[in-house]
Amino acid sequence: MDRFDKKIVVGMSGGVDSAVSAYILKQKGYDVVGVFMRNWEETDDEGICTADEDYKYVRNVCDQIGIPYYTVNFSKEYWNRVFEYFLEELRLGRTPNPDVMCNKEIKFKAFLEFALKLDASYLATGHYARIGDDGDKKLLLRGVDDNKDQTYFLYNLGQNELAKTMFPIGDLPKSEVRKIAAEAKLASAKRKDSTGICFIGERDFNKFISNYLPAQSGNILDIKTGKKVGEHSGLMYYTIGQRKGLGIGGNSTKSEPWFVAKKDIEKNILYAVQGEDDVLYSTSCDVSNLSFVAGQAPTEVFDCTVRLRHRQKDRGCTVHVEDGKAHVDFHDRQRAVTPGQSAVFYIGEVCLGGGVVEKAE
RNA sequence: UGGGGUGUCGCCAAGCGGUAAGGCACUGGACUUUGACUCCAGCAUUCGAAGGUUCGAAUCCUUCCACCCCAG
């Protein structure tokens, strides 16, 4: 019962969110241990090892808070379970979400196991998400700060994980987190929010993946006419709905921008369309690798909302679950539904779970 | 070789004697724990070239150059 008996491992990234998470738990009287994960050994484009920089902040913050800290290295696991998957999806011409996989395989699997081995009662992270109760079931709830909600990345968590997890800042708006950090004078209080692939950081995406995958240039065809309108430098550099990077200039007919409409990985052809055309929109999609927070789908058929890309607004849909897969009918057509991205289901504040888009129609 | 047409930013494209619109592309930034989407900003001292007329020209004149079309 005594909080002092409860040991909690906090995953520290070097940013404000995890720092404040640790700070809050410490304030509440828990036995807090900060652990920094080192999962990517390479330096960034400028030759800077971002992990070193991050760890410096972790050390400073932990000293300020007065908690012990450790570092653990899951580079091998990250490479094998996340990065290999990431590359394979790109080879297939899909658009993977490595951070979804990172949460599933690293943070809430390898890292969680590590924390429990340290005799921790819980693993805490700085995610903007909440854990609720529904009788004997745990619920994954959106963070109260709608703008920062990160449940999209966490839908693979199940009952076992949630029972051992805490999200200390999930019920706070970002502004409040910043304020707490500032008042506690935490070293990372004013650090810019990190973006980019978790653990890898902000990169020139094309340049980055060109280090791992061979690029094969080819033609860009107008999906409407089949005529060549440009050249691409490699299909993996493009995602459905993308505008930037096509390099297709004006012509005499229209003055609208071009968007990626489709990829033909067999023929190495990128199809583009000019303007917000119907071909960019889908009315349904197939989803595989389903994972439900409750352990199973609510029913075989259910209505909910679905988010198809991070920070995209979720929209109404009807889900048919069968043989571990789902067919999702959108109530309104959706733009740029992309294979490899996750479809995450919600009912109000509750994140039900989700899966990976296989095909959009 | 005759006849006609066109040459304005990487690509389209306004302008028609008064001191270079706009769109696309591109670049930078904002947003963002996935590559986007979106938003904001920047982007031709110069109008195929050289002369000339004029207070003043991309806009008028002359010559030249390039490309296109129709004849042959």
Coordinates of C-alpha atoms (C1' of nucleotides) in Angstrom, one line a residue:
Chain A
M1 CA 0.0 0.0 0.0
D2 CA 2.8 2.3 0.8
R3 CA 4.0 4.0 -2.3
F4 CA 7.5 3.9 -1.1
D5 CA 7.4 0.2 -1.6
K6 CA 6.4 0.6 -5.3
K7 CA 9.3 0.7 -7.6
I8 CA 8.7 2.2 -10.9
V9 CA 10.9 2.3 -13.9
V10 CA 10.5 5.3 -16.0
G11 CA 11.6 5.2 -19.6
M12 CA 13.6 8.4 -20.0
S13 CA 14.2 9.8 -23.5
G14 CA 15.8 13.1 -22.6
G15 CA 12.7 15.1 -23.4
V16 CA 10.4 17.0 -21.2
D17 CA 7.5 14.5 -21.2
S18 CA 9.4 11.6 -19.7
A19 CA 11.2 14.0 -17.3
V20 CA 8.0 15.3 -16.0
S21 CA 6.6 11.8 -15.7
A22 CA 9.5 10.8 -13.5
Y23 CA 9.2 14.0 -11.5
I24 CA 5.5 13.5 -10.9
L25 CA 6.0 10.0 -9.7
K26 CA 8.8 11.0 -7.4
Q27 CA 6.7 13.8 -6.0
K28 CA 4.0 11.2 -5.3
G29 CA 6.4 9.2 -3.2
Y30 CA 7.2 6.3 -5.5
D31 CA 10.6 4.6 -5.7
V32 CA 11.5 5.9 -9.1
V33 CA 14.3 4.7 -11.3
G34 CA 15.1 6.4 -14.6
V35 CA 16.2 4.2 -17.4
F36 CA 17.5 5.5 -20.7
M37 CA 17.3 3.2 -23.7
R38 CA 20.0 3.3 -26.3
N39 CA 18.6 1.6 -29.4
W40 CA 20.4 3.3 -32.3
E41 CA 24.1 3.5 -32.5
E42 CA 24.6 5.6 -35.5
T43 CA 25.2 9.3 -35.7
D44 CA 22.9 11.7 -37.5
D45 CA 23.4 13.6 -40.7
E46 CA 25.6 16.0 -39.0
G47 CA 27.7 13.3 -37.5
I48 CA 26.2 13.9 -34.0
C49 CA 25.3 11.1 -31.8
T50 CA 21.9 12.2 -30.6
A51 CA 21.8 9.4 -28.0
D52 CA 24.7 11.0 -26.2
E53 CA 23.0 14.4 -26.2
D54 CA 19.8 12.8 -24.9
Y55 CA 21.5 10.8 -22.2
K56 CA 23.1 14.0 -20.9
Y57 CA 19.7 15.4 -20.3
V58 CA 18.5 12.2 -18.7
R59 CA 21.4 12.3 -16.3
N60 CA 20.9 15.9 -15.4
V61 CA 17.2 15.5 -14.9
C62 CA 17.5 12.4 -12.8
D63 CA 20.1 14.2 -10.6
Q64 CA 17.7 17.1 -10.2
I65 CA 14.9 14.9 -9.3
G66 CA 17.1 12.8 -7.1
I67 CA 16.6 9.4 -8.6
P68 CA 19.0 6.8 -9.8
Y69 CA 19.4 6.2 -13.5
Y70 CA 20.6 3.5 -15.7
T71 CA 21.0 2.9 -19.4
V72 CA 20.1 -0.2 -21.3
N73 CA 20.9 -1.1 -24.8
F74 CA 18.3 -2.7 -27.1
S75 CA 20.0 -1.9 -30.3
K76 CA 20.0 -5.5 -31.4
E77 CA 16.4 -6.0 -30.6
Y78 CA 15.5 -2.7 -32.3
W79 CA 17.3 -3.6 -35.4
N80 CA 15.8 -7.1 -35.6
R81 CA 12.3 -6.4 -34.6
V82 CA 11.7 -2.9 -35.8
F83 CA 14.2 -1.8 -38.3
E84 CA 14.2 -5.0 -40.4
Y85 CA 10.4 -4.8 -40.5
F86 CA 10.6 -1.2 -41.5
L87 CA 13.0 -1.9 -44.4
E88 CA 11.0 -4.9 -45.5
E89 CA 7.8 -2.9 -45.7
L90 CA 9.6 -0.3 -47.8
R91 CA 10.9 -2.9 -50.1
L92 CA 7.3 -4.0 -50.6
G93 CA 6.4 -0.4 -51.5
R94 CA 4.4 0.1 -48.4
T95 CA 4.5 2.9 -45.8
P96 CA 5.5 1.4 -42.5
N97 CA 5.1 3.1 -39.1
P98 CA 8.2 2.1 -37.2
D99 CA 7.1 3.8 -34.0
V100 CA 4.0 1.6 -33.7
M101 CA 6.3 -1.4 -34.0
C102 CA 8.8 0.1 -31.6
N103 CA 6.1 0.4 -28.9
K104 CA 4.9 -3.1 -29.5
E105 CA 8.3 -4.8 -29.7
I106 CA 10.7 -2.7 -27.7
K107 CA 9.2 -0.3 -25.2
F108 CA 6.3 -2.5 -24.1
K109 CA 8.0 -5.8 -24.6
A110 CA 11.7 -6.0 -24.3
F111 CA 11.9 -2.9 -22.1
L112 CA 8.9 -3.8 -20.0
E113 CA 10.4 -7.2 -19.4
F114 CA 13.6 -5.6 -18.4
A115 CA 11.8 -3.3 -15.9
L116 CA 9.9 -6.2 -14.3
K117 CA 13.2 -8.0 -13.9
L118 CA 14.4 -5.0 -11.9
D119 CA 11.5 -5.8 -9.6
A120 CA 9.6 -2.8 -10.8
S121 CA 5.9 -2.8 -10.2
Y122 CA 5.3 -0.6 -13.2
L123 CA 6.9 0.8 -16.3
A124 CA 6.1 4.5 -16.8
T125 CA 6.5 6.4 -20.0
G126 CA 5.9 10.0 -21.1
H127 CA 3.2 9.1 -23.6
Y128 CA 0.1 11.2 -23.9
A129 CA -2.4 8.4 -23.2
R130 CA -4.4 7.3 -20.2
I131 CA -5.2 3.9 -18.7
G132 CA -8.7 3.4 -17.4
D133 CA -10.7 0.6 -15.9
D134 CA -13.8 -1.1 -17.1
G135 CA -14.6 -3.7 -14.4
D136 CA -11.8 -6.1 -14.6
K137 CA -10.5 -4.8 -17.9
K138 CA -8.0 -2.1 -18.5
L139 CA -8.8 0.5 -21.1
L140 CA -6.5 2.5 -23.2
L141 CA -7.8 6.1 -23.3
R142 CA -6.7 9.1 -25.4
G143 CA -4.6 11.7 -23.7
V144 CA -6.6 14.6 -22.5
D145 CA -4.5 16.9 -24.7
D146 CA -6.2 16.1 -28.0
N147 CA -3.4 17.7 -29.9
K148 CA -0.8 15.4 -28.4
D149 CA -2.7 12.2 -28.1
Q150 CA -0.4 9.3 -28.8
T151 CA -2.7 6.3 -28.6
Y152 CA -2.3 5.9 -32.3
F153 CA 1.1 4.5 -31.6
L154 CA 0.0 2.4 -28.7
Y155 CA -2.9 0.4 -30.0
N156 CA -1.0 -2.8 -29.8
L157 CA -0.9 -2.7 -26.0
G158 CA -3.0 -5.4 -24.4
Q159 CA -4.2 -6.2 -20.9
N160 CA -0.9 -7.6 -19.7
E161 CA 1.0 -4.5 -20.8
L162 CA -1.5 -2.0 -19.5
A163 CA -1.6 -3.7 -16.1
K164 CA 2.0 -3.0 -15.7
T165 CA 2.1 0.5 -17.2
M166 CA 1.6 4.0 -16.1
F167 CA 1.3 7.2 -18.2
P168 CA 1.8 9.9 -15.6
I169 CA 1.2 12.9 -18.0
G170 CA -1.7 11.4 -19.9
D171 CA -4.2 13.5 -18.0
L172 CA -2.2 16.7 -18.5
P173 CA -2.2 19.1 -21.4
K174 CA 1.2 19.8 -22.9
S175 CA 1.3 23.3 -21.7
E176 CA 0.9 22.0 -18.1
V177 CA 3.7 19.6 -18.6
R178 CA 6.0 22.4 -19.8
K179 CA 4.9 24.5 -16.8
I180 CA 5.7 21.8 -14.3
A181 CA 9.1 21.3 -15.9
A182 CA 9.8 25.0 -15.8
E183 CA 8.7 25.3 -12.2
A184 CA 10.9 22.3 -11.2
K185 CA 13.7 23.9 -13.3
L186 CA 14.2 20.6 -15.1
A187 CA 17.1 20.6 -17.6
S188 CA 14.9 19.6 -20.4
A189 CA 12.1 22.1 -19.6
K190 CA 12.6 24.1 -22.7
R191 CA 13.8 21.4 -25.0
K192 CA 12.1 21.3 -28.3
D193 CA 9.7 18.3 -28.8
S194 CA 11.5 15.6 -30.6
T195 CA 10.2 14.3 -33.9
G196 CA 11.3 11.8 -36.4
I197 CA 11.5 8.1 -35.9
C198 CA 11.8 7.3 -32.3
F199 CA 15.5 6.6 -31.3
I200 CA 16.7 7.5 -34.8
G201 CA 15.6 11.1 -34.8
E202 CA 15.1 13.6 -37.5
R203 CA 16.7 12.7 -40.7
D204 CA 16.6 13.5 -44.3
F205 CA 14.4 10.6 -45.0
N206 CA 15.4 9.8 -48.5
K207 CA 19.1 10.1 -47.7
F208 CA 18.6 8.0 -44.6
I209 CA 16.9 5.0 -46.2
S210 CA 19.2 5.2 -49.3
N211 CA 21.9 3.9 -46.9
Y212 CA 19.9 0.7 -46.4
L213 CA 18.0 0.1 -49.6
P214 CA 19.1 0.3 -53.2
A215 CA 17.2 2.9 -55.2
Q216 CA 15.8 2.1 -58.5
S217 CA 14.6 5.1 -60.5
G218 CA 11.7 4.9 -62.9
N219 CA 8.9 6.7 -64.5
I220 CA 6.0 8.7 -63.1
L221 CA 2.9 8.2 -65.1
D222 CA -0.4 10.1 -65.0
I223 CA -2.8 7.6 -63.6
K224 CA -5.5 9.2 -65.8
T225 CA -3.8 9.1 -69.2
G226 CA -0.9 6.7 -68.7
K227 CA 1.4 9.3 -70.1
K228 CA 4.8 9.9 -68.6
V229 CA 4.8 13.1 -66.5
G230 CA 8.1 12.7 -64.7
E231 CA 10.7 10.4 -63.2
H232 CA 11.0 9.1 -59.7
S233 CA 14.2 8.2 -57.9
G234 CA 12.9 5.1 -56.2
L235 CA 9.4 4.0 -55.1
M236 CA 10.3 3.7 -51.5
Y237 CA 10.8 7.5 -51.3
Y238 CA 7.1 8.1 -51.9
T239 CA 3.9 7.6 -50.0
I240 CA 0.3 7.7 -51.1
G241 CA -1.1 11.2 -51.2
Q242 CA 2.3 12.8 -51.1
R243 CA 2.8 16.1 -53.0
K244 CA 6.3 17.2 -52.3
G245 CA 9.2 15.7 -54.2
L246 CA 7.5 14.7 -57.4
G247 CA 9.1 17.6 -59.3
I248 CA 6.3 17.8 -61.8
G249 CA 6.0 21.3 -63.1
G250 CA 3.1 23.1 -64.7
N251 CA 1.5 22.3 -68.0
S252 CA -1.1 24.1 -70.1
T253 CA -4.2 22.3 -69.0
K254 CA -4.3 22.7 -65.2
S255 CA -2.2 24.5 -62.7
E256 CA -2.9 22.2 -59.8
P257 CA -0.3 20.2 -57.9
W258 CA 0.3 16.5 -58.4
F259 CA 0.0 13.8 -55.8
V260 CA 1.1 10.2 -55.5
A261 CA -1.8 8.0 -56.3
K262 CA -0.4 4.5 -56.6
K263 CA 2.7 2.5 -56.7
D264 CA 3.4 -0.5 -59.0
I265 CA 6.3 -2.2 -57.3
E266 CA 6.5 -4.9 -60.0
K267 CA 6.9 -2.5 -62.9
N268 CA 8.6 0.2 -60.8
I269 CA 6.1 2.8 -61.8
L270 CA 4.8 5.6 -59.7
Y271 CA 1.3 6.8 -60.6
A272 CA 0.4 10.4 -59.9
V273 CA -2.7 12.4 -60.3
Q274 CA -3.2 16.1 -60.8
G275 CA -5.4 17.9 -58.2
E276 CA -7.6 16.4 -55.5
D277 CA -8.9 13.6 -57.6
D278 CA -11.3 10.8 -56.6
V279 CA -8.5 8.3 -57.1
L280 CA -6.9 9.6 -53.9
Y281 CA -9.9 8.7 -51.9
S282 CA -11.1 5.3 -50.5
T283 CA -14.4 4.1 -49.2
S284 CA -13.1 1.0 -47.4
C285 CA -9.9 -0.9 -46.5
D286 CA -8.7 -4.3 -45.3
V287 CA -6.8 -4.4 -42.1
S288 CA -4.6 -7.3 -40.8
N289 CA -2.4 -7.9 -37.7
L290 CA -5.3 -6.9 -35.6
S291 CA -4.8 -6.2 -31.9
F292 CA -7.5 -5.3 -29.5
V293 CA -6.7 -3.8 -26.1
A294 CA -9.4 -5.9 -24.5
G295 CA -8.0 -9.0 -26.1
Q296 CA -10.6 -9.4 -28.7
A297 CA -12.9 -7.4 -30.9
P298 CA -16.1 -6.0 -29.2
T299 CA -18.3 -8.0 -31.7
E300 CA -17.9 -9.3 -35.2
V301 CA -19.4 -6.2 -36.5
F302 CA -19.2 -2.9 -34.8
D303 CA -19.4 0.9 -35.5
C304 CA -16.6 3.1 -34.3
T305 CA -14.2 5.8 -35.5
V306 CA -11.0 5.0 -37.2
R307 CA -7.7 7.0 -37.5
L308 CA -5.7 6.1 -40.5
R309 CA -2.6 8.3 -39.9
H310 CA -1.1 10.0 -36.9
R311 CA -2.8 13.3 -36.1
Q312 CA -5.4 12.7 -38.7
K313 CA -9.0 13.1 -37.4
D314 CA -10.7 9.8 -36.8
R315 CA -13.8 9.3 -38.8
G316 CA -16.9 7.1 -38.6
C317 CA -16.7 3.5 -39.9
T318 CA -18.2 0.1 -39.7
V319 CA -15.8 -2.8 -38.9
H320 CA -16.3 -6.4 -39.9
V321 CA -13.9 -8.8 -38.1
E322 CA -13.3 -12.2 -39.5
D323 CA -10.4 -14.6 -39.2
G324 CA -8.2 -12.1 -37.5
K325 CA -8.7 -9.6 -40.2
A326 CA -11.0 -6.7 -40.6
H327 CA -12.8 -5.0 -43.4
V328 CA -13.5 -1.4 -42.6
D329 CA -16.2 0.6 -44.4
F330 CA -15.8 4.3 -44.0
H331 CA -18.9 6.4 -43.5
D332 CA -17.2 9.1 -45.5
R333 CA -14.5 8.6 -48.0
Q334 CA -11.0 8.9 -46.7
R335 CA -8.0 10.5 -48.4
A336 CA -4.7 8.7 -49.0
V337 CA -5.4 5.5 -47.2
T338 CA -2.0 3.8 -47.3
P339 CA -1.0 0.2 -47.0
G340 CA 1.5 -0.2 -44.1
Q341 CA 0.0 2.6 -42.0
S342 CA -2.1 1.7 -39.0
A343 CA -5.9 1.8 -38.8
V344 CA -6.7 2.5 -35.1
F345 CA -10.2 2.2 -33.8
Y346 CA -11.9 4.4 -31.2
I347 CA -15.1 4.8 -29.4
G348 CA -15.1 8.2 -27.8
E349 CA -12.0 8.4 -25.6
V350 CA -11.4 4.7 -25.7
C351 CA -8.9 3.2 -28.1
L352 CA -10.1 -0.2 -29.0
G353 CA -7.1 -1.4 -30.9
G354 CA -6.2 -1.5 -34.5
G355 CA -4.2 -3.1 -37.2
V356 CA -2.2 -2.5 -40.4
V357 CA -3.8 -1.4 -43.6
E358 CA -3.3 -4.0 -46.3
K359 CA -5.3 -2.6 -49.1
A360 CA -7.5 0.4 -49.7
E361 CA -10.5 0.4 -52.1
Chain B
rU1 C1' 13.6 28.4 -100.2
rG2 C1' 8.8 31.2 -100.0
rG3 C1' 4.3 32.4 -96.5
rG4 C1' 2.7 32.6 -91.3
rG5 C1' 3.5 32.1 -86.0
rU6 C1' 6.2 32.2 -81.4
rG7 C1' 10.2 33.5 -78.1
rU8 C1' 8.6 36.6 -70.2
rC9 C1' 11.9 32.5 -63.6
rG10 C1' 13.1 25.0 -64.0
rC11 C1' 7.6 24.3 -66.3
rC12 C1' 2.9 26.6 -67.6
rA13 C1' 1.4 31.7 -68.0
rA14 C1' -0.4 37.2 -67.4
rG15 C1' 1.2 41.7 -69.5
rC16 C1' -0.3 45.3 -75.4
rG17 C1' 4.4 52.4 -73.7
rG18 C1' 4.6 53.8 -67.6
rU19 C1' 8.4 51.2 -64.7
rA20 C1' 7.7 42.2 -64.5
rA21 C1' 0.5 39.0 -61.9
rG22 C1' -0.5 34.1 -60.7
rG23 C1' -0.1 28.7 -60.6
rC24 C1' 3.1 24.3 -60.6
rA25 C1' 8.1 22.9 -59.2
rC26 C1' 11.9 24.2 -55.9
rU27 C1' 14.0 26.2 -51.1
rG28 C1' 13.4 27.5 -45.9
rG29 C1' 10.2 27.5 -41.7
rA30 C1' 5.7 26.1 -38.7
rC31 C1' 3.0 21.8 -37.4
rU32 C1' 4.4 16.5 -36.0
rU33 C1' 7.5 10.7 -31.5
rU34 C1' 6.1 7.2 -38.8
rG35 C1' 8.0 9.9 -45.1
rA36 C1' 3.0 12.9 -45.4
rC37 C1' -1.3 16.2 -46.0
rU38 C1' -1.8 21.4 -44.5
rC39 C1' -0.1 26.3 -43.4
rC40 C1' 3.5 30.5 -43.7
rA41 C1' 7.7 32.7 -46.2
rG42 C1' 11.2 33.1 -50.2
rC43 C1' 11.9 32.6 -55.3
rA44 C1' 13.2 37.0 -62.9
rU45 C1' 16.7 44.8 -61.6
rU46 C1' 14.7 41.3 -65.8
rC47 C1' 11.4 39.9 -70.4
rG48 C1' 15.9 35.2 -77.2
rA49 C1' 20.2 38.9 -78.8
rA50 C1' 22.0 43.6 -80.5
rG51 C1' 20.7 48.4 -81.9
rG52 C1' 17.0 52.4 -82.4
rU53 C1' 12.5 55.7 -81.2
rU54 C1' 10.8 57.8 -76.4
rC55 C1' 11.0 61.6 -70.4
rG56 C1' 10.1 56.3 -70.0
rA57 C1' 9.6 49.9 -73.5
rA58 C1' 8.7 43.2 -72.0
rU59 C1' 5.4 46.1 -74.6
rC60 C1' 6.8 50.5 -81.0
rC61 C1' 10.8 50.1 -85.1
rU62 C1' 15.3 47.5 -87.4
rU63 C1' 18.5 43.5 -87.9
rC64 C1' 20.0 38.9 -86.2
rC65 C1' 19.2 34.1 -83.6
rA66 C1' 16.1 29.9 -82.2
rC67 C1' 11.9 27.0 -82.5
rC68 C1' 7.0 25.8 -84.6
rC69 C1' 3.3 25.4 -88.7
rC70 C1' 1.7 25.6 -93.9
rA71 C1' 3.5 25.4 -98.7
rG72 C1' 7.7 23.1 -101.8

